[in-house]
mmCIF file of C-alpha atoms in Angstrom:
data_model
loop_
_atom_site.group_PDB
_atom_site.id
_atom_site.type_symbol
_atom_site.label_atom_id
_atom_site.label_comp_id
_atom_site.label_asym_id
_atom_site.label_seq_id
_atom_site.Cartn_x
_atom_site.Cartn_y
_atom_site.Cartn_z
ATOM 1 C CA UNK A 1185 0.000 0.000 0.000
ATOM 2 C CA UNK A 1186 2.838 2.385 0.806
ATOM 3 C CA UNK A 1187 4.350 1.781 -2.641
ATOM 4 C CA UNK A 1188 1.074 2.652 -4.355
ATOM 5 C CA UNK A 1189 0.584 5.736 -2.186
ATOM 6 C CA UNK A 1190 4.084 7.021 -3.064
ATOM 7 C CA UNK A 1191 4.171 5.707 -6.644
ATOM 8 C CA UNK A 1192 5.012 9.046 -8.291
ATOM 9 C CA UNK A 1193 7.667 9.971 -5.763
ATOM 10 C CA UNK A 1194 9.379 6.576 -6.023
ATOM 11 C CA UNK A 1195 9.463 6.606 -9.828
ATOM 12 C CA UNK A 1196 10.575 10.254 -9.980
ATOM 13 C CA UNK A 1197 13.360 9.527 -7.467
ATOM 14 C CA UNK A 1198 14.532 6.451 -9.355
ATOM 15 C CA UNK A 1199 14.498 8.265 -12.681
ATOM 16 C CA UNK A 1200 16.397 11.305 -11.405
ATOM 17 C CA UNK A 1201 18.872 9.013 -9.626
ATOM 18 C CA UNK A 1202 19.584 7.139 -12.858
ATOM 19 C CA UNK A 1203 19.973 10.467 -14.672
ATOM 20 C CA UNK A 1204 22.491 11.816 -12.159
ATOM 21 C CA UNK A 1205 24.364 8.512 -11.967
ATOM 22 C CA UNK A 1206 24.660 8.199 -15.755
ATOM 23 C CA UNK A 1207 25.889 11.772 -16.146
ATOM 24 C CA UNK A 1208 28.488 11.366 -13.375
ATOM 25 C CA UNK A 1209 29.722 8.047 -14.771
ATOM 26 C CA UNK A 1210 29.941 9.479 -18.274
ATOM 27 C CA UNK A 1211 31.888 12.538 -17.100
ATOM 28 C CA UNK A 1212 34.350 10.370 -15.163
ATOM 29 C CA UNK A 1213 34.787 8.013 -18.122
ATOM 30 C CA UNK A 1214 35.296 10.913 -20.535
ATOM 31 C CA UNK A 1215 37.900 12.802 -18.493
ATOM 32 C CA UNK A 1216 39.696 9.901 -16.819
ATOM 33 C CA UNK A 1217 39.606 7.152 -19.453
ATOM 34 C CA UNK A 1218 38.941 9.122 -22.629
ATOM 35 C CA UNK A 1219 35.771 7.338 -23.759
ATOM 36 C CA UNK A 1220 32.045 7.542 -23.150
ATOM 37 C CA UNK A 1221 29.163 5.104 -22.971
ATOM 38 C CA UNK A 1222 27.269 5.915 -26.185
ATOM 39 C CA UNK A 1223 23.765 5.231 -24.852
ATOM 40 C CA UNK A 1224 24.174 7.087 -21.539
ATOM 41 C CA UNK A 1225 23.049 10.450 -22.915
ATOM 42 C CA UNK A 1226 19.843 8.986 -24.326
ATOM 43 C CA UNK A 1227 19.101 7.123 -21.108
ATOM 44 C CA UNK A 1228 19.749 10.281 -19.077
ATOM 45 C CA UNK A 1229 17.350 12.326 -21.201
ATOM 46 C CA UNK A 1230 14.648 9.637 -21.062
ATOM 47 C CA UNK A 1231 14.964 9.300 -17.283
ATOM 48 C CA UNK A 1232 14.917 13.084 -16.896
ATOM 49 C CA UNK A 1233 11.673 13.291 -18.908
ATOM 50 C CA UNK A 1234 10.099 10.577 -16.764
ATOM 51 C CA UNK A 1235 11.323 12.226 -13.550
ATOM 52 C CA UNK A 1236 9.831 15.537 -14.650
ATOM 53 C CA UNK A 1237 6.374 14.149 -15.414
ATOM 54 C CA UNK A 1238 6.219 11.970 -12.306
ATOM 55 C CA UNK A 1239 7.344 15.018 -10.309
ATOM 56 C CA UNK A 1240 4.527 17.054 -11.862
ATOM 57 C CA UNK A 1241 2.031 14.353 -10.906
ATOM 58 C CA UNK A 1242 3.433 14.182 -7.376
ATOM 59 C CA UNK A 1243 3.173 17.951 -6.911
ATOM 60 C CA UNK A 1244 -0.381 17.858 -8.250
ATOM 61 C CA UNK A 1245 -1.271 15.072 -5.806
ATOM 62 C CA UNK A 1246 -0.007 17.148 -2.862
ATOM 63 C CA UNK A 1247 -1.520 20.397 -4.242
ATOM 64 C CA UNK A 1248 1.911 22.010 -4.436
ATOM 65 C CA UNK A 1249 1.446 23.830 -7.736
ATOM 66 C CA UNK A 1250 1.256 27.587 -7.685
ATOM 67 C CA UNK A 1251 -2.190 29.071 -7.488
ATOM 68 C CA UNK A 1252 -3.833 32.420 -7.158
ATOM 69 C CA UNK A 1253 -6.356 32.304 -4.354
ATOM 70 C CA UNK A 1254 -7.366 35.958 -4.307
ATOM 71 C CA UNK A 1255 -10.864 35.121 -5.554
ATOM 72 C CA UNK A 1256 -11.344 32.260 -3.083
ATOM 73 C CA UNK A 1257 -10.339 34.393 -0.087
ATOM 74 C CA UNK A 1258 -12.980 36.988 -1.007
ATOM 75 C CA UNK A 1259 -15.827 34.449 -1.205
ATOM 76 C CA UNK A 1260 -18.040 33.326 1.671
ATOM 77 C CA UNK A 1261 -17.423 29.779 2.965
ATOM 78 C CA UNK A 1262 -20.344 28.193 1.080
ATOM 79 C CA UNK A 1263 -19.260 29.806 -2.203
ATOM 80 C CA UNK A 1264 -15.653 28.675 -1.641
ATOM 81 C CA UNK A 1265 -16.731 25.030 -1.674
ATOM 82 C CA UNK A 1266 -18.760 25.490 -4.840
ATOM 83 C CA UNK A 1267 -15.902 27.375 -6.510
ATOM 84 C CA UNK A 1268 -13.423 24.611 -5.572
ATOM 85 C CA UNK A 1269 -15.773 21.953 -6.969
ATOM 86 C CA UNK A 1270 -16.068 23.900 -10.228
ATOM 87 C CA UNK A 1271 -12.281 24.202 -10.445
ATOM 88 C CA UNK A 1272 -11.791 20.489 -9.662
ATOM 89 C CA UNK A 1273 -14.373 19.551 -12.291
ATOM 90 C CA UNK A 1274 -12.561 21.702 -14.851
ATOM 91 C CA UNK A 1275 -9.237 20.103 -13.882
ATOM 92 C CA UNK A 1276 -10.748 16.624 -14.152
ATOM 93 C CA UNK A 1277 -12.001 17.344 -17.666
ATOM 94 C CA UNK A 1278 -8.646 18.877 -18.612
ATOM 95 C CA UNK A 1279 -6.634 15.919 -17.282
ATOM 96 C CA UNK A 1280 -8.901 13.363 -18.967
ATOM 97 C CA UNK A 1281 -8.632 15.221 -22.297
ATOM 98 C CA UNK A 1282 -4.851 15.479 -21.945
ATOM 99 C CA UNK A 1283 -4.606 11.768 -21.067
ATOM 100 C CA UNK A 1284 -6.673 10.931 -24.149
ATOM 101 C CA UNK A 1285 -4.616 13.185 -26.428
ATOM 102 C CA UNK A 1286 -1.410 11.784 -24.923
ATOM 103 C CA UNK A 1287 -2.666 8.271 -25.630
ATOM 104 C CA UNK A 1288 -3.289 9.191 -29.271
ATOM 105 C CA UNK A 1289 0.137 10.829 -29.494
ATOM 106 C CA UNK A 1290 1.825 7.820 -27.884
ATOM 107 C CA UNK A 1291 0.065 5.359 -30.173
ATOM 108 C CA UNK A 1292 1.407 7.288 -33.183
ATOM 109 C CA UNK A 1293 4.995 7.056 -31.910
ATOM 110 C CA UNK A 1294 6.837 5.038 -34.526
ATOM 111 C CA UNK A 1295 10.320 6.532 -34.210
ATOM 112 C CA UNK A 1296 13.129 4.922 -32.254
ATOM 113 C CA UNK A 1297 16.059 6.531 -30.489
ATOM 114 C CA UNK A 1298 19.259 6.593 -32.584
ATOM 115 C CA UNK A 1299 21.635 4.740 -30.254
ATOM 116 C CA UNK A 1300 19.520 2.539 -27.985
ATOM 117 C CA UNK A 1301 16.821 1.839 -30.555
ATOM 118 C CA UNK A 1302 14.168 2.397 -27.886
ATOM 119 C CA UNK A 1303 10.701 3.182 -29.184
ATOM 120 C CA UNK A 1304 9.331 6.627 -28.496
ATOM 121 C CA UNK A 1305 6.216 4.764 -27.362
ATOM 122 C CA UNK A 1306 8.095 4.003 -24.140
ATOM 123 C CA UNK A 1307 9.260 7.578 -23.750
ATOM 124 C CA UNK A 1308 5.899 9.210 -24.537
ATOM 125 C CA UNK A 1309 3.970 6.688 -22.443
ATOM 126 C CA UNK A 1310 4.787 8.722 -19.350
ATOM 127 C CA UNK A 1311 2.348 11.373 -20.593
ATOM 128 C CA UNK A 1312 -0.558 8.934 -20.543
ATOM 129 C CA UNK A 1313 0.422 7.552 -17.154
ATOM 130 C CA UNK A 1314 0.890 10.911 -15.448
ATOM 131 C CA UNK A 1315 -2.181 12.678 -16.878
ATOM 132 C CA UNK A 1316 -4.246 9.616 -15.916
ATOM 133 C CA UNK A 1317 -2.798 9.742 -12.394
ATOM 134 C CA UNK A 1318 -3.614 13.441 -12.196
ATOM 135 C CA UNK A 1319 -7.210 12.696 -13.253
ATOM 136 C CA UNK A 1320 -7.417 10.080 -10.490
ATOM 137 C CA UNK A 1321 -6.031 12.563 -7.964
ATOM 138 C CA UNK A 1322 -8.635 15.091 -9.101
ATOM 139 C CA UNK A 1323 -11.386 12.545 -8.444
ATOM 140 C CA UNK A 1324 -9.949 12.121 -4.948
ATOM 141 C CA UNK A 1325 -9.965 15.917 -4.486
ATOM 142 C CA UNK A 1326 -13.636 16.036 -5.522
ATOM 143 C CA UNK A 1327 -14.514 13.148 -3.184
ATOM 144 C CA UNK A 1328 -12.707 14.854 -0.289
ATOM 145 C CA UNK A 1329 -14.444 18.161 -1.034
ATOM 146 C CA UNK A 1330 -17.865 16.465 -1.022
ATOM 147 C CA UNK A 1331 -16.961 14.652 2.196
ATOM 148 C CA UNK A 1332 -15.904 17.921 3.841
ATOM 149 C CA UNK A 1333 -19.063 19.638 2.589
ATOM 150 C CA UNK A 1334 -21.263 16.890 4.022
ATOM 151 C CA UNK A 1335 -19.400 16.864 7.359
ATOM 152 C CA UNK A 1336 -19.687 20.659 7.636
ATOM 153 C CA UNK A 1337 -23.406 20.607 6.870
ATOM 154 C CA UNK A 1338 -23.945 17.881 9.488
ATOM 155 C CA UNK A 1339 -22.086 19.806 12.192
ATOM 156 C CA UNK A 1340 -23.975 23.018 11.372
ATOM 157 C CA UNK A 1341 -27.384 21.358 11.724
ATOM 158 C CA UNK A 1342 -26.629 19.873 15.160
#
C-alpha cells in the first residue's frame, strides 16, 4: 500500500537518480579514461523526462502547484466550496482530455532513439500515465471536497 501511495515519488526519485548517476559516470569516463558510454546520454534524457512528469504528478497530488487564491479568499465559505468543486471539475475534464490526447500521441509514436533503438512509445507513455494519475487525484480531491461539505453541513445542523 505504501508503494502505491508514493508511486510518483518513487518513480521520480529512481528516474532522477539514474539520470544523475549516468551523467556522473559518463563525465568520469570521458575525463579519466577518454571514452564515453554511447547510450548514456539517451538514457539520461529519457529518465529526466520521466522524472519531470512523475514530479509534476506528485506535486499535483499534494496540491503544491502555484495558485492564485485571491478570488477564493474573497468568497463566503459556502461559495468557496462550490468554486473549488467547479475548479476540480474543470481540472478533471482537462486531465482526462490530456490523457486521451497523450494516448493518441503515444500510439502514433513510430520513431526509435538513434543509439539505444528504444521506441518513443516508451518515452511518450509517461504522458498517458501521469495525466491519468492526475485525473485520479482530481477525483480524490472532488470526493474529499464532497466529504468535507457533508461533514460541515452535518455539524452546522446539530
